[in-house]
Short mmCIF file of N, CA, C and O in Angstrom, two decimals:
data_model
loop_
_atom_site.label_atom_id
_atom_site.label_comp_id
_atom_site.label_asym_id
_atom_site.label_seq_id
_atom_site.Cartn_x
_atom_site.Cartn_y
_atom_site.Cartn_z
N GLU A 571 -28.45 30.25 -24.51
CA GLU A 571 -27.20 29.74 -25.07
C GLU A 571 -26.09 30.75 -24.79
O GLU A 571 -26.25 31.93 -25.02
N THR A 572 -24.96 30.27 -24.28
CA THR A 572 -23.80 31.11 -24.00
C THR A 572 -22.75 30.85 -25.06
O THR A 572 -22.39 29.70 -25.32
N ARG A 573 -22.26 31.92 -25.63
CA ARG A 573 -21.22 31.78 -26.66
C ARG A 573 -19.85 32.07 -26.06
O ARG A 573 -19.71 32.93 -25.21
N VAL A 574 -18.84 31.37 -26.56
CA VAL A 574 -17.47 31.60 -26.15
C VAL A 574 -16.89 32.67 -27.05
O VAL A 574 -17.01 32.61 -28.27
N THR A 575 -16.27 33.66 -26.41
CA THR A 575 -15.64 34.76 -27.15
C THR A 575 -14.20 34.89 -26.66
O THR A 575 -13.81 34.26 -25.67
N PRO A 576 -13.41 35.73 -27.32
CA PRO A 576 -12.03 35.95 -26.83
C PRO A 576 -11.98 36.51 -25.40
O PRO A 576 -10.97 36.40 -24.73
N ASP A 577 -13.07 37.08 -24.92
CA ASP A 577 -13.11 37.64 -23.57
C ASP A 577 -13.69 36.67 -22.54
O ASP A 577 -13.84 37.03 -21.37
N THR A 578 -14.00 35.44 -22.93
CA THR A 578 -14.59 34.47 -22.01
C THR A 578 -13.54 33.98 -21.02
O THR A 578 -12.41 33.68 -21.39
N TYR A 579 -13.91 33.92 -19.73
CA TYR A 579 -13.03 33.42 -18.67
C TYR A 579 -13.31 31.94 -18.43
O TYR A 579 -14.46 31.51 -18.48
N PHE A 580 -12.25 31.19 -18.16
CA PHE A 580 -12.38 29.77 -17.85
C PHE A 580 -11.73 29.49 -16.50
O PHE A 580 -10.71 30.09 -16.16
N ASP A 581 -12.29 28.57 -15.76
CA ASP A 581 -11.72 28.13 -14.49
C ASP A 581 -10.70 27.04 -14.82
O ASP A 581 -11.06 25.97 -15.30
N LEU A 582 -9.43 27.31 -14.57
CA LEU A 582 -8.37 26.37 -14.94
C LEU A 582 -7.99 25.42 -13.81
O LEU A 582 -7.07 24.61 -13.95
N ALA A 583 -8.68 25.50 -12.67
CA ALA A 583 -8.30 24.67 -11.52
C ALA A 583 -8.32 23.19 -11.86
O ALA A 583 -7.40 22.45 -11.50
N SER A 584 -9.33 22.73 -12.55
CA SER A 584 -9.42 21.30 -12.86
C SER A 584 -8.33 20.87 -13.83
O SER A 584 -7.85 19.74 -13.75
N VAL A 585 -7.92 21.77 -14.69
CA VAL A 585 -6.87 21.43 -15.66
C VAL A 585 -5.51 21.37 -14.96
O VAL A 585 -4.73 20.46 -15.18
N THR A 586 -5.25 22.33 -14.08
CA THR A 586 -3.94 22.39 -13.43
C THR A 586 -3.80 21.38 -12.30
O THR A 586 -2.68 21.01 -11.95
N LYS A 587 -4.91 20.92 -11.75
CA LYS A 587 -4.87 19.99 -10.61
C LYS A 587 -4.04 18.74 -10.91
O LYS A 587 -3.25 18.31 -10.08
N VAL A 588 -4.20 18.19 -12.08
CA VAL A 588 -3.47 16.97 -12.47
C VAL A 588 -1.97 17.22 -12.47
O VAL A 588 -1.19 16.42 -11.97
N PHE A 589 -1.56 18.36 -13.00
CA PHE A 589 -0.14 18.67 -13.09
C PHE A 589 0.47 18.95 -11.71
O PHE A 589 1.55 18.49 -11.40
N VAL A 590 -0.25 19.68 -10.89
CA VAL A 590 0.26 20.02 -9.55
C VAL A 590 0.38 18.76 -8.69
O VAL A 590 1.39 18.55 -8.02
N ALA A 591 -0.63 17.91 -8.72
CA ALA A 591 -0.59 16.68 -7.92
C ALA A 591 0.55 15.78 -8.37
O ALA A 591 1.27 15.19 -7.54
N THR A 592 0.76 15.68 -9.67
CA THR A 592 1.85 14.85 -10.21
C THR A 592 3.21 15.42 -9.83
O THR A 592 4.11 14.69 -9.39
N LEU A 593 3.36 16.72 -9.97
CA LEU A 593 4.62 17.37 -9.61
C LEU A 593 4.91 17.19 -8.12
O LEU A 593 6.03 16.84 -7.73
N PHE A 594 3.90 17.38 -7.28
CA PHE A 594 4.11 17.25 -5.85
C PHE A 594 4.51 15.81 -5.50
O PHE A 594 5.40 15.59 -4.68
N ALA A 595 3.87 14.84 -6.12
CA ALA A 595 4.21 13.43 -5.87
C ALA A 595 5.67 13.15 -6.24
O ALA A 595 6.37 12.42 -5.54
N ARG A 596 6.13 13.75 -7.32
CA ARG A 596 7.53 13.56 -7.72
C ARG A 596 8.48 14.20 -6.71
O ARG A 596 9.54 13.65 -6.40
N LEU A 597 8.10 15.36 -6.18
CA LEU A 597 8.93 16.01 -5.16
C LEU A 597 8.98 15.19 -3.88
O LEU A 597 10.01 15.11 -3.22
N VAL A 598 7.87 14.55 -3.54
CA VAL A 598 7.84 13.66 -2.38
C VAL A 598 8.76 12.47 -2.62
O VAL A 598 9.55 12.10 -1.74
N ASP A 599 8.68 11.89 -3.80
CA ASP A 599 9.55 10.75 -4.13
C ASP A 599 11.03 11.09 -4.00
O ASP A 599 11.84 10.26 -3.60
N ARG A 600 11.38 12.32 -4.32
CA ARG A 600 12.78 12.75 -4.24
C ARG A 600 13.17 13.19 -2.84
O ARG A 600 14.32 13.53 -2.59
N GLY A 601 12.20 13.24 -1.94
CA GLY A 601 12.50 13.61 -0.56
C GLY A 601 12.61 15.11 -0.33
O GLY A 601 13.08 15.54 0.72
N TRP A 602 12.19 15.92 -1.29
CA TRP A 602 12.29 17.38 -1.16
C TRP A 602 11.17 17.97 -0.32
O TRP A 602 11.33 19.03 0.28
N VAL A 603 10.01 17.32 -0.31
CA VAL A 603 8.86 17.75 0.48
C VAL A 603 8.16 16.50 1.00
O VAL A 603 8.50 15.39 0.59
N ASN A 604 7.20 16.70 1.90
CA ASN A 604 6.38 15.56 2.29
C ASN A 604 4.95 16.02 2.49
O ASN A 604 4.68 17.22 2.58
N TYR A 605 4.05 15.08 2.53
CA TYR A 605 2.62 15.40 2.58
C TYR A 605 2.22 16.05 3.90
O TYR A 605 1.23 16.75 3.96
N GLU A 606 2.99 15.84 4.96
CA GLU A 606 2.64 16.38 6.28
C GLU A 606 3.25 17.75 6.53
O GLU A 606 3.06 18.33 7.59
N THR A 607 3.99 18.27 5.59
CA THR A 607 4.62 19.58 5.76
C THR A 607 3.56 20.66 5.91
O THR A 607 2.66 20.77 5.08
N PRO A 608 3.63 21.46 6.99
CA PRO A 608 2.68 22.57 7.12
C PRO A 608 2.87 23.57 5.98
O PRO A 608 4.01 23.89 5.61
N LEU A 609 1.79 24.01 5.43
CA LEU A 609 1.85 24.96 4.32
C LEU A 609 2.57 26.24 4.73
O LEU A 609 3.19 26.91 3.91
N ARG A 610 2.53 26.56 6.02
CA ARG A 610 3.18 27.76 6.53
C ARG A 610 4.69 27.75 6.26
O ARG A 610 5.33 28.80 6.19
N GLN A 611 5.26 26.58 6.10
CA GLN A 611 6.70 26.50 5.81
C GLN A 611 7.01 27.18 4.48
O GLN A 611 8.11 27.67 4.28
N TYR A 612 6.06 27.19 3.56
CA TYR A 612 6.26 27.78 2.24
C TYR A 612 5.57 29.14 2.10
O TYR A 612 6.01 29.99 1.35
N PHE A 613 4.46 29.33 2.81
CA PHE A 613 3.68 30.56 2.75
C PHE A 613 3.40 31.02 4.18
O PHE A 613 2.53 30.46 4.85
N ARG A 614 4.11 32.02 4.65
CA ARG A 614 4.04 32.40 6.06
C ARG A 614 2.67 32.87 6.52
O ARG A 614 2.37 32.83 7.71
N GLU A 615 1.82 33.30 5.59
CA GLU A 615 0.48 33.74 5.99
C GLU A 615 -0.53 32.60 6.07
O GLU A 615 -1.67 32.79 6.47
N ALA A 616 -0.12 31.39 5.74
CA ALA A 616 -1.03 30.23 5.76
C ALA A 616 -1.33 29.80 7.19
O ALA A 616 -0.53 29.98 8.10
N ASP A 617 -2.49 29.20 7.35
CA ASP A 617 -2.89 28.63 8.64
C ASP A 617 -1.92 27.51 8.99
O ASP A 617 -1.70 26.60 8.18
N PRO A 618 -1.31 27.53 10.18
CA PRO A 618 -0.31 26.50 10.52
C PRO A 618 -0.87 25.08 10.61
O PRO A 618 -0.12 24.12 10.60
N ARG A 619 -2.19 24.94 10.66
CA ARG A 619 -2.80 23.61 10.74
C ARG A 619 -2.95 22.96 9.37
O ARG A 619 -3.17 21.76 9.26
N ILE A 620 -2.83 23.75 8.31
CA ILE A 620 -3.01 23.21 6.95
C ILE A 620 -1.71 22.59 6.45
O ILE A 620 -0.67 23.23 6.46
N GLN A 621 -1.80 21.35 6.02
CA GLN A 621 -0.65 20.63 5.47
C GLN A 621 -0.85 20.45 3.97
O GLN A 621 -1.97 20.59 3.45
N ALA A 622 0.22 20.12 3.28
CA ALA A 622 0.16 19.91 1.84
C ALA A 622 -0.91 18.87 1.48
O ALA A 622 -1.66 19.04 0.52
N GLN A 623 -1.00 17.80 2.27
CA GLN A 623 -1.98 16.75 1.98
C GLN A 623 -3.41 17.30 2.03
O GLN A 623 -4.30 16.82 1.31
N HIS A 624 -3.66 18.30 2.86
CA HIS A 624 -5.00 18.88 2.93
C HIS A 624 -5.37 19.58 1.62
O HIS A 624 -6.52 19.52 1.18
N LEU A 625 -4.40 20.25 1.03
CA LEU A 625 -4.68 20.89 -0.25
C LEU A 625 -4.94 19.87 -1.35
O LEU A 625 -5.85 20.02 -2.17
N LEU A 626 -4.14 18.82 -1.36
CA LEU A 626 -4.27 17.80 -2.40
C LEU A 626 -5.55 16.97 -2.27
O LEU A 626 -6.04 16.42 -3.26
N THR A 627 -6.10 16.89 -1.07
CA THR A 627 -7.31 16.10 -0.85
C THR A 627 -8.55 16.97 -0.62
O THR A 627 -9.61 16.47 -0.27
N HIS A 628 -8.39 18.28 -0.84
CA HIS A 628 -9.51 19.23 -0.70
C HIS A 628 -10.12 19.21 0.70
O HIS A 628 -11.32 19.31 0.87
N THR A 629 -9.27 19.07 1.73
CA THR A 629 -9.75 19.06 3.10
C THR A 629 -9.13 20.19 3.93
O THR A 629 -9.10 20.13 5.15
N ALA A 630 -8.64 21.23 3.27
CA ALA A 630 -7.99 22.34 3.96
C ALA A 630 -8.98 23.34 4.53
O ALA A 630 -8.60 24.22 5.30
N GLY A 631 -10.24 23.23 4.15
CA GLY A 631 -11.23 24.17 4.65
C GLY A 631 -11.26 25.49 3.90
O GLY A 631 -11.85 26.46 4.36
N LEU A 632 -10.63 25.54 2.74
CA LEU A 632 -10.62 26.76 1.94
C LEU A 632 -11.90 26.84 1.10
O LEU A 632 -12.57 25.84 0.86
N LEU A 633 -12.20 28.05 0.64
CA LEU A 633 -13.37 28.22 -0.23
C LEU A 633 -13.23 27.35 -1.46
O LEU A 633 -12.14 27.24 -2.04
N ALA A 634 -14.31 26.74 -1.87
CA ALA A 634 -14.28 25.88 -3.06
C ALA A 634 -14.12 26.70 -4.33
O ALA A 634 -13.53 26.25 -5.30
N TYR A 635 -14.65 27.92 -4.32
CA TYR A 635 -14.61 28.73 -5.54
C TYR A 635 -14.69 30.19 -5.16
O TYR A 635 -15.48 30.57 -4.30
N GLU A 636 -13.86 30.99 -5.76
CA GLU A 636 -13.93 32.43 -5.59
C GLU A 636 -13.69 33.07 -6.95
O GLU A 636 -12.80 32.65 -7.68
N GLU A 637 -14.47 34.06 -7.28
CA GLU A 637 -14.38 34.71 -8.59
C GLU A 637 -13.28 35.76 -8.59
O GLU A 637 -13.53 36.97 -8.64
N PHE A 638 -12.03 35.30 -8.58
CA PHE A 638 -10.89 36.22 -8.57
C PHE A 638 -10.89 37.10 -9.80
O PHE A 638 -10.42 38.25 -9.74
N PHE A 639 -11.39 36.61 -10.91
CA PHE A 639 -11.37 37.39 -12.14
C PHE A 639 -12.20 38.67 -12.00
O PHE A 639 -11.94 39.66 -12.66
N ARG A 640 -13.18 38.67 -11.10
CA ARG A 640 -13.98 39.88 -10.89
C ARG A 640 -13.19 40.95 -10.14
O ARG A 640 -13.51 42.11 -10.19
N LYS A 641 -12.14 40.53 -9.44
CA LYS A 641 -11.30 41.47 -8.67
C LYS A 641 -10.12 41.98 -9.48
O LYS A 641 -9.41 42.87 -9.03
N ALA A 642 -9.89 41.39 -10.64
CA ALA A 642 -8.74 41.77 -11.46
C ALA A 642 -8.94 43.19 -12.01
O ALA A 642 -10.06 43.57 -12.40
N PRO A 643 -7.87 43.96 -12.05
CA PRO A 643 -8.00 45.31 -12.62
C PRO A 643 -8.27 45.24 -14.12
O PRO A 643 -7.83 44.30 -14.78
N PRO A 644 -9.00 46.18 -14.64
CA PRO A 644 -9.27 46.17 -16.09
C PRO A 644 -7.97 46.36 -16.87
O PRO A 644 -7.05 47.01 -16.40
N GLU A 645 -7.95 45.77 -18.03
CA GLU A 645 -6.73 45.89 -18.86
C GLU A 645 -6.69 47.22 -19.56
O GLU A 645 -7.60 47.86 -19.83
#
């Protein structure tokens, strides 16, 4: 049995996914961005083949999960 404590880490990707997808759809509706925009337009270190639609559909070829919290400096 695993207990939740104040120091327990949670993966928030599933929670934030709904908000990010909704926000992006609204930006598309307003004409500010589009699904085919290369991610490199916003993040210069991104692979130029990756488009916004790839991130939203989980087809960008990125790692499914990485334990970033293990790399965080201690408080």
